[in-house]
mmCIF file of C-alpha atoms in Angstrom:
data_model
loop_
_atom_site.group_PDB
_atom_site.id
_atom_site.type_symbol
_atom_site.label_atom_id
_atom_site.label_comp_id
_atom_site.label_asym_id
_atom_site.label_seq_id
_atom_site.Cartn_x
_atom_site.Cartn_y
_atom_site.Cartn_z
ATOM 1 C CA MET L 179 -13.722 -38.050 27.188
ATOM 2 C CA ARG L 180 -14.406 -41.743 26.676
ATOM 3 C CA LEU L 181 -17.149 -43.845 28.252
ATOM 4 C CA ILE L 182 -15.845 -46.833 30.202
ATOM 5 C CA THR L 183 -18.426 -49.499 30.993
ATOM 6 C CA ARG L 184 -16.490 -52.785 31.175
ATOM 7 C CA LYS L 185 -14.102 -54.264 33.725
ATOM 8 C CA SER L 186 -11.847 -55.457 30.925
ATOM 9 C CA GLU L 187 -11.255 -51.828 29.906
ATOM 10 C CA ILE L 188 -10.631 -50.572 33.418
ATOM 11 C CA LYS L 189 -8.274 -53.453 34.259
ATOM 12 C CA VAL L 190 -5.909 -52.316 31.502
ATOM 13 C CA LEU L 191 -5.973 -48.741 32.805
ATOM 14 C CA LEU L 192 -5.478 -49.859 36.409
ATOM 15 C CA GLU L 193 -2.485 -51.962 35.429
ATOM 16 C CA LYS L 194 -0.961 -48.879 33.831
ATOM 17 C CA CYS L 195 -1.652 -46.866 37.007
ATOM 18 C CA PHE L 196 -0.160 -49.529 39.286
ATOM 19 C CA ALA L 197 2.917 -49.706 37.052
ATOM 20 C CA LYS L 198 3.333 -45.970 37.565
ATOM 21 C CA TYR L 199 2.999 -46.463 41.326
ATOM 22 C CA ASN L 200 5.699 -49.156 41.335
ATOM 23 C CA GLN L 201 7.917 -46.950 39.229
ATOM 24 C CA SER L 202 7.589 -43.589 40.979
ATOM 25 C CA GLY L 203 5.273 -43.719 44.010
ATOM 26 C CA LEU L 204 1.943 -42.446 45.288
ATOM 27 C CA ASN L 205 1.868 -38.910 43.861
ATOM 28 C CA ASP L 206 2.444 -40.085 40.310
ATOM 29 C CA PHE L 207 -0.054 -42.910 40.887
ATOM 30 C CA VAL L 208 -2.756 -40.382 41.795
ATOM 31 C CA THR L 209 -1.886 -38.281 38.729
ATOM 32 C CA GLU L 210 -2.172 -41.376 36.548
ATOM 33 C CA ILE L 211 -5.540 -42.293 38.115
ATOM 34 C CA GLN L 212 -6.757 -38.777 37.387
ATOM 35 C CA HIS L 213 -5.565 -38.861 33.781
ATOM 36 C CA GLU L 214 -6.488 -42.427 32.835
ATOM 37 C CA ILE L 215 -9.694 -42.946 34.841
ATOM 38 C CA LEU L 216 -11.190 -39.873 36.505
ATOM 39 C CA SER L 217 -10.958 -37.698 33.402
ATOM 40 C CA ASN L 218 -13.247 -40.163 31.611
ATOM 41 C CA LYS L 219 -16.905 -41.052 32.126
ATOM 42 C CA VAL L 220 -16.847 -44.301 34.088
ATOM 43 C CA LYS L 221 -19.888 -46.233 35.308
ATOM 44 C CA PHE L 222 -20.161 -46.246 39.107
ATOM 45 C CA PRO L 223 -19.920 -50.066 39.478
ATOM 46 C CA ILE L 224 -16.659 -49.932 37.506
ATOM 47 C CA LEU L 225 -15.368 -47.158 39.784
ATOM 48 C CA GLU L 226 -16.309 -49.285 42.789
ATOM 49 C CA TYR L 227 -14.239 -52.093 41.299
ATOM 50 C CA CYS L 228 -11.359 -49.601 41.020
ATOM 51 C CA GLY L 229 -11.772 -48.707 44.686
ATOM 52 C CA ILE L 230 -11.619 -52.371 45.723
ATOM 53 C CA SER L 231 -8.553 -53.021 43.535
ATOM 54 C CA ILE L 232 -6.724 -50.002 44.947
ATOM 55 C CA PHE L 233 -7.684 -50.970 48.512
ATOM 56 C CA GLU L 234 -6.289 -54.457 47.980
ATOM 57 C CA THR L 235 -3.097 -53.324 46.215
ATOM 58 C CA LEU L 236 -1.891 -50.214 48.025
ATOM 59 C CA PRO L 237 -0.139 -50.632 51.378
ATOM 60 C CA LYS L 238 -2.597 -50.027 54.219
ATOM 61 C CA ASN L 239 -0.544 -47.137 55.553
ATOM 62 C CA GLU L 240 -1.116 -45.256 52.281
ATOM 63 C CA HIS L 241 -4.897 -45.729 52.056
ATOM 64 C CA ILE L 242 -5.895 -42.500 53.782
ATOM 65 C CA LEU L 243 -3.199 -40.402 52.136
ATOM 66 C CA PHE L 244 -4.413 -41.717 48.777
ATOM 67 C CA CYS L 245 -8.017 -40.828 49.673
ATOM 68 C CA ASP L 246 -6.961 -37.327 50.760
ATOM 69 C CA LYS L 247 -5.241 -36.750 47.427
ATOM 70 C CA ILE L 248 -8.192 -38.096 45.433
ATOM 71 C CA GLN L 249 -10.615 -35.926 47.405
ATOM 72 C CA SER L 250 -8.543 -32.836 46.681
ATOM 73 C CA LEU L 251 -9.078 -33.390 42.931
ATOM 74 C CA LYS L 252 -12.816 -32.707 43.374
ATOM 75 C CA THR L 253 -13.989 -35.180 40.715
ATOM 76 C CA GLU L 254 -17.331 -36.967 40.837
ATOM 77 C CA GLY L 255 -15.807 -40.383 40.192
ATOM 78 C CA GLY L 256 -13.157 -39.851 42.848
ATOM 79 C CA ASN L 257 -15.894 -39.810 45.482
ATOM 80 C CA VAL L 258 -16.944 -43.320 44.457
ATOM 81 C CA ILE L 259 -13.384 -44.624 44.746
ATOM 82 C CA LEU L 260 -12.649 -43.050 48.131
ATOM 83 C CA GLY L 261 -16.121 -44.007 49.386
ATOM 84 C CA ILE L 262 -15.370 -47.656 48.655
ATOM 85 C CA MET L 263 -11.896 -47.357 50.174
ATOM 86 C CA LEU L 264 -13.367 -46.021 53.433
ATOM 87 C CA GLN L 265 -16.127 -48.647 53.319
ATOM 88 C CA LYS L 266 -13.544 -51.420 53.081
ATOM 89 C CA ARG L 267 -11.677 -49.957 56.060
ATOM 90 C CA LEU L 268 -14.773 -49.843 58.320
ATOM 91 C CA PRO L 269 -14.264 -53.258 59.990
ATOM 92 C CA ASN L 270 -10.780 -52.383 61.288
ATOM 93 C CA HIS L 271 -10.826 -48.580 61.257
ATOM 94 C CA PHE L 272 -14.429 -47.706 62.054
ATOM 95 C CA ASP L 273 -14.004 -44.315 63.726
ATOM 96 C CA GLN L 274 -11.400 -43.132 61.244
ATOM 97 C CA SER L 275 -13.559 -44.124 58.274
ATOM 98 C CA ILE L 276 -16.609 -42.315 59.647
ATOM 99 C CA ASP L 277 -14.516 -39.251 60.532
ATOM 100 C CA LYS L 278 -12.825 -39.073 57.128
ATOM 101 C CA ALA L 279 -16.156 -39.466 55.332
ATOM 102 C CA THR L 280 -17.511 -36.598 57.442
ATOM 103 C CA GLU L 281 -14.454 -34.474 56.657
ATOM 104 C CA TYR L 282 -14.732 -35.052 52.906
ATOM 105 C CA ILE L 283 -18.469 -34.381 52.826
ATOM 106 C CA ALA L 284 -18.141 -31.230 54.946
ATOM 107 C CA ASP L 285 -15.695 -29.936 52.323
ATOM 108 C CA ALA L 286 -18.179 -30.558 49.500
ATOM 109 C CA ASP L 287 -19.251 -27.890 47.059
ATOM 110 C CA ILE L 288 -21.947 -29.900 45.276
ATOM 111 C CA TRP L 289 -24.751 -32.250 46.316
ATOM 112 C CA TYR L 290 -23.516 -35.484 44.758
ATOM 113 C CA VAL L 291 -20.533 -35.674 47.113
ATOM 114 C CA CYS L 292 -22.977 -36.139 50.017
ATOM 115 C CA ASP L 293 -24.983 -38.829 48.292
ATOM 116 C CA ILE L 294 -22.067 -40.817 46.835
ATOM 117 C CA ILE L 295 -20.034 -40.971 50.042
ATOM 118 C CA GLY L 296 -23.074 -40.997 52.337
ATOM 119 C CA GLU L 297 -24.474 -44.170 50.791
ATOM 120 C CA ARG L 298 -21.152 -45.998 50.571
ATOM 121 C CA VAL L 299 -19.885 -45.177 54.059
ATOM 122 C CA PHE L 300 -22.726 -44.117 56.385
ATOM 123 C CA GLY L 301 -25.315 -46.271 54.620
ATOM 124 C CA TYR L 302 -23.151 -49.378 54.386
ATOM 125 C CA SER L 303 -22.027 -48.951 57.986
ATOM 126 C CA LEU L 304 -25.610 -48.498 59.181
ATOM 127 C CA LEU L 305 -26.666 -51.664 57.375
ATOM 128 C CA HIS L 306 -23.790 -53.828 58.628
ATOM 129 C CA GLN L 307 -22.903 -52.275 61.998
ATOM 130 C CA PRO L 308 -26.083 -50.508 63.176
ATOM 131 C CA ASN L 309 -25.272 -50.602 66.895
ATOM 132 C CA LYS L 310 -22.016 -48.713 66.328
ATOM 133 C CA THR L 311 -23.326 -46.474 63.566
ATOM 134 C CA ILE L 312 -26.622 -45.144 64.923
ATOM 135 C CA PRO L 313 -24.988 -43.224 67.814
ATOM 136 C CA LYS L 314 -22.571 -41.707 65.272
ATOM 137 C CA ILE L 315 -25.433 -40.670 63.007
ATOM 138 C CA LYS L 316 -27.361 -39.188 65.924
ATOM 139 C CA LYS L 317 -24.339 -37.065 66.818
ATOM 140 C CA LEU L 318 -23.724 -36.071 63.193
ATOM 141 C CA SER L 319 -27.371 -35.013 62.818
ATOM 142 C CA LYS L 320 -26.334 -31.902 64.781
ATOM 143 C CA HIS L 321 -23.325 -31.219 62.537
ATOM 144 C CA HIS L 322 -22.678 -27.589 61.601
ATOM 145 C CA THR L 323 -22.458 -28.426 57.881
ATOM 146 C CA ASN L 324 -25.691 -29.049 55.979
ATOM 147 C CA TRP L 325 -23.899 -31.312 53.478
ATOM 148 C CA VAL L 326 -23.048 -33.763 56.257
ATOM 149 C CA ILE L 327 -26.636 -33.884 57.490
ATOM 150 C CA ARG L 328 -27.919 -34.395 53.944
ATOM 151 C CA SER L 329 -25.516 -37.333 53.557
ATOM 152 C CA LEU L 330 -27.058 -39.063 56.590
ATOM 153 C CA GLY L 331 -30.365 -39.125 54.747
ATOM 154 C CA ALA L 332 -28.722 -40.654 51.694
ATOM 155 C CA GLY L 333 -27.081 -43.280 53.884
ATOM 156 C CA THR L 334 -30.311 -44.078 55.713
ATOM 157 C CA HIS L 335 -32.155 -44.444 52.401
ATOM 158 C CA TYR L 336 -29.496 -46.896 51.210
ATOM 159 C CA ALA L 337 -29.580 -48.997 54.381
ATOM 160 C CA ILE L 338 -33.377 -49.268 54.437
ATOM 161 C CA LYS L 339 -33.526 -50.139 50.740
ATOM 162 C CA LYS L 340 -30.909 -52.849 51.276
ATOM 163 C CA GLY L 341 -32.812 -54.441 54.182
ATOM 164 C CA LEU L 342 -31.981 -52.701 57.462
ATOM 165 C CA ASP L 343 -34.005 -54.484 60.158
ATOM 166 C CA LYS L 344 -37.206 -52.841 61.359
ATOM 167 C CA ASN L 345 -36.047 -52.123 64.903
ATOM 168 C CA ASN L 346 -33.121 -50.066 63.618
ATOM 169 C CA VAL L 347 -35.250 -48.361 60.973
ATOM 170 C CA LYS L 348 -37.482 -47.263 63.846
ATOM 171 C CA LYS L 349 -34.482 -45.789 65.685
ATOM 172 C CA MET L 350 -33.352 -43.992 62.544
ATOM 173 C CA PHE L 351 -36.805 -42.570 61.885
ATOM 174 C CA LYS L 352 -36.774 -40.987 65.326
ATOM 175 C CA ILE L 353 -33.544 -39.211 64.359
ATOM 176 C CA LEU L 354 -35.122 -38.117 61.065
ATOM 177 C CA LEU L 355 -38.055 -36.682 63.002
ATOM 178 C CA SER L 356 -35.664 -34.519 64.995
ATOM 179 C CA MET L 357 -34.749 -32.781 61.709
ATOM 180 C CA ALA L 358 -38.266 -32.609 60.289
ATOM 181 C CA ASN L 359 -38.705 -28.877 60.833
ATOM 182 C CA THR L 360 -35.589 -27.633 59.059
ATOM 183 C CA LYS L 361 -35.804 -25.004 56.352
ATOM 184 C CA ASP L 362 -32.428 -25.866 54.843
ATOM 185 C CA LYS L 363 -32.874 -27.123 51.272
ATOM 186 C CA GLU L 364 -30.027 -29.663 51.368
ATOM 187 C CA ILE L 365 -31.063 -31.161 54.706
ATOM 188 C CA ARG L 366 -34.658 -31.374 53.505
ATOM 189 C CA GLN L 367 -33.457 -33.246 50.425
ATOM 190 C CA GLY L 368 -31.595 -35.914 52.401
ATOM 191 C CA VAL L 369 -34.010 -36.256 55.331
ATOM 192 C CA GLY L 370 -36.995 -36.250 52.984
ATOM 193 C CA TRP L 371 -35.451 -38.989 50.861
ATOM 194 C CA ALA L 372 -34.873 -41.224 53.889
ATOM 195 C CA SER L 373 -38.346 -40.521 55.296
ATOM 196 C CA LYS L 374 -39.987 -41.368 51.984
ATOM 197 C CA THR L 375 -38.070 -44.663 51.871
ATOM 198 C CA THR L 376 -39.100 -45.454 55.451
ATOM 199 C CA ALA L 377 -42.753 -44.975 54.527
ATOM 200 C CA LYS L 378 -42.417 -47.075 51.382
ATOM 201 C CA PHE L 379 -40.841 -50.081 53.139
ATOM 202 C CA HIS L 380 -42.229 -49.732 56.690
ATOM 203 C CA PRO L 381 -45.655 -48.041 56.746
ATOM 204 C CA ASP L 382 -46.257 -49.506 60.200
ATOM 205 C CA ILE L 383 -43.406 -47.360 61.559
ATOM 206 C CA ILE L 384 -45.144 -44.306 60.129
ATOM 207 C CA GLU L 385 -48.318 -45.379 61.888
ATOM 208 C CA TYR L 386 -46.384 -45.806 65.148
ATOM 209 C CA TYR L 387 -45.105 -42.221 64.931
ATOM 210 C CA LYS L 388 -48.362 -40.792 63.580
ATOM 211 C CA THR L 389 -48.927 -38.394 66.497
ATOM 212 C CA ASP L 390 -45.399 -36.973 66.174
ATOM 213 C CA ILE L 391 -45.717 -36.625 62.399
ATOM 214 C CA GLU L 392 -48.979 -34.708 62.728
ATOM 215 C CA ASN L 393 -47.467 -32.220 65.200
ATOM 216 C CA THR L 394 -47.399 -29.112 62.992
ATOM 217 C CA GLU L 395 -45.184 -27.189 65.410
ATOM 218 C CA GLN L 396 -42.363 -29.718 65.257
ATOM 219 C CA VAL L 397 -42.835 -31.264 61.821
ATOM 220 C CA ALA L 398 -43.004 -29.184 58.624
ATOM 221 C CA ASN L 399 -45.352 -29.877 55.732
ATOM 222 C CA TRP L 400 -42.514 -30.913 53.406
ATOM 223 C CA PHE L 401 -41.757 -33.866 55.736
ATOM 224 C CA ARG L 402 -45.391 -34.994 55.776
ATOM 225 C CA ASN L 403 -45.506 -34.683 51.979
ATOM 226 C CA LYS L 404 -42.508 -37.009 51.631
ATOM 227 C CA ILE L 405 -44.169 -39.494 53.988
ATOM 228 C CA GLU L 406 -47.322 -39.398 51.874
ATOM 229 C CA ILE L 407 -45.348 -40.102 48.698
ATOM 230 C CA GLY L 408 -43.682 -43.080 50.369
ATOM 231 C CA LEU L 409 -46.982 -44.481 51.628
ATOM 232 C CA ASN L 410 -48.511 -44.132 48.166
ATOM 233 C CA ARG L 411 -45.575 -46.027 46.672
ATOM 234 C CA ASN L 412 -46.084 -48.790 49.221
ATOM 235 C CA LYS L 413 -49.756 -49.071 48.195
ATOM 236 C CA TYR L 414 -48.796 -49.102 44.527
ATOM 237 C CA VAL L 415 -46.298 -51.935 45.031
ATOM 238 C CA LYS L 416 -48.878 -53.969 46.970
ATOM 239 C CA ARG L 417 -51.459 -53.491 44.190
ATOM 240 C CA ASN L 418 -49.026 -54.807 41.618
#
């Protein structure tokens, strides 16, 4: 397994993969991607570049089929590529992109699938199209699969960190509060992460919801602990 850290390296491999596509079609293209790229250790920004290149090169009617085939390989790097592909399709295929991200995450068998796709699809969508995305997230917060709910936390963390406006952070925190009493480890991980980030960047929102947060019947101690960590990080940043 080689480590790939430069665009110049990946460009050569992508050219080889695209040549295989032109020669023998999508199935062999996916096999070549698996062999030349996904079987190696590739930095995430380089994989994101791959996702953009594939999005721009493949015919649009093959995007989703390609993503389905990549997802079926169950590789860590494949999640980055398909996450970027779905992200790039959000402006013109919003519902399909959200639905496919949900489908892939629900089929996960390890935590990083949630976080990789959650940030790149749900998080990016929340940041850039909050009015369309927040109702989707609210609905998905009741999803039957804990991986999907965890991914919403990862996405919310990403959007807040990247500058989601305060009014929409406030709306998202209300959704997080609705999950603040769960005992599920994976949901706690995602929701706790997003709550901690909310407290770090918007302590005034925490103050606004103080009464709700202190309700011990509806909010578990783990949620309050994450809030406290976030508030402490906010104080630390201000001191420095």
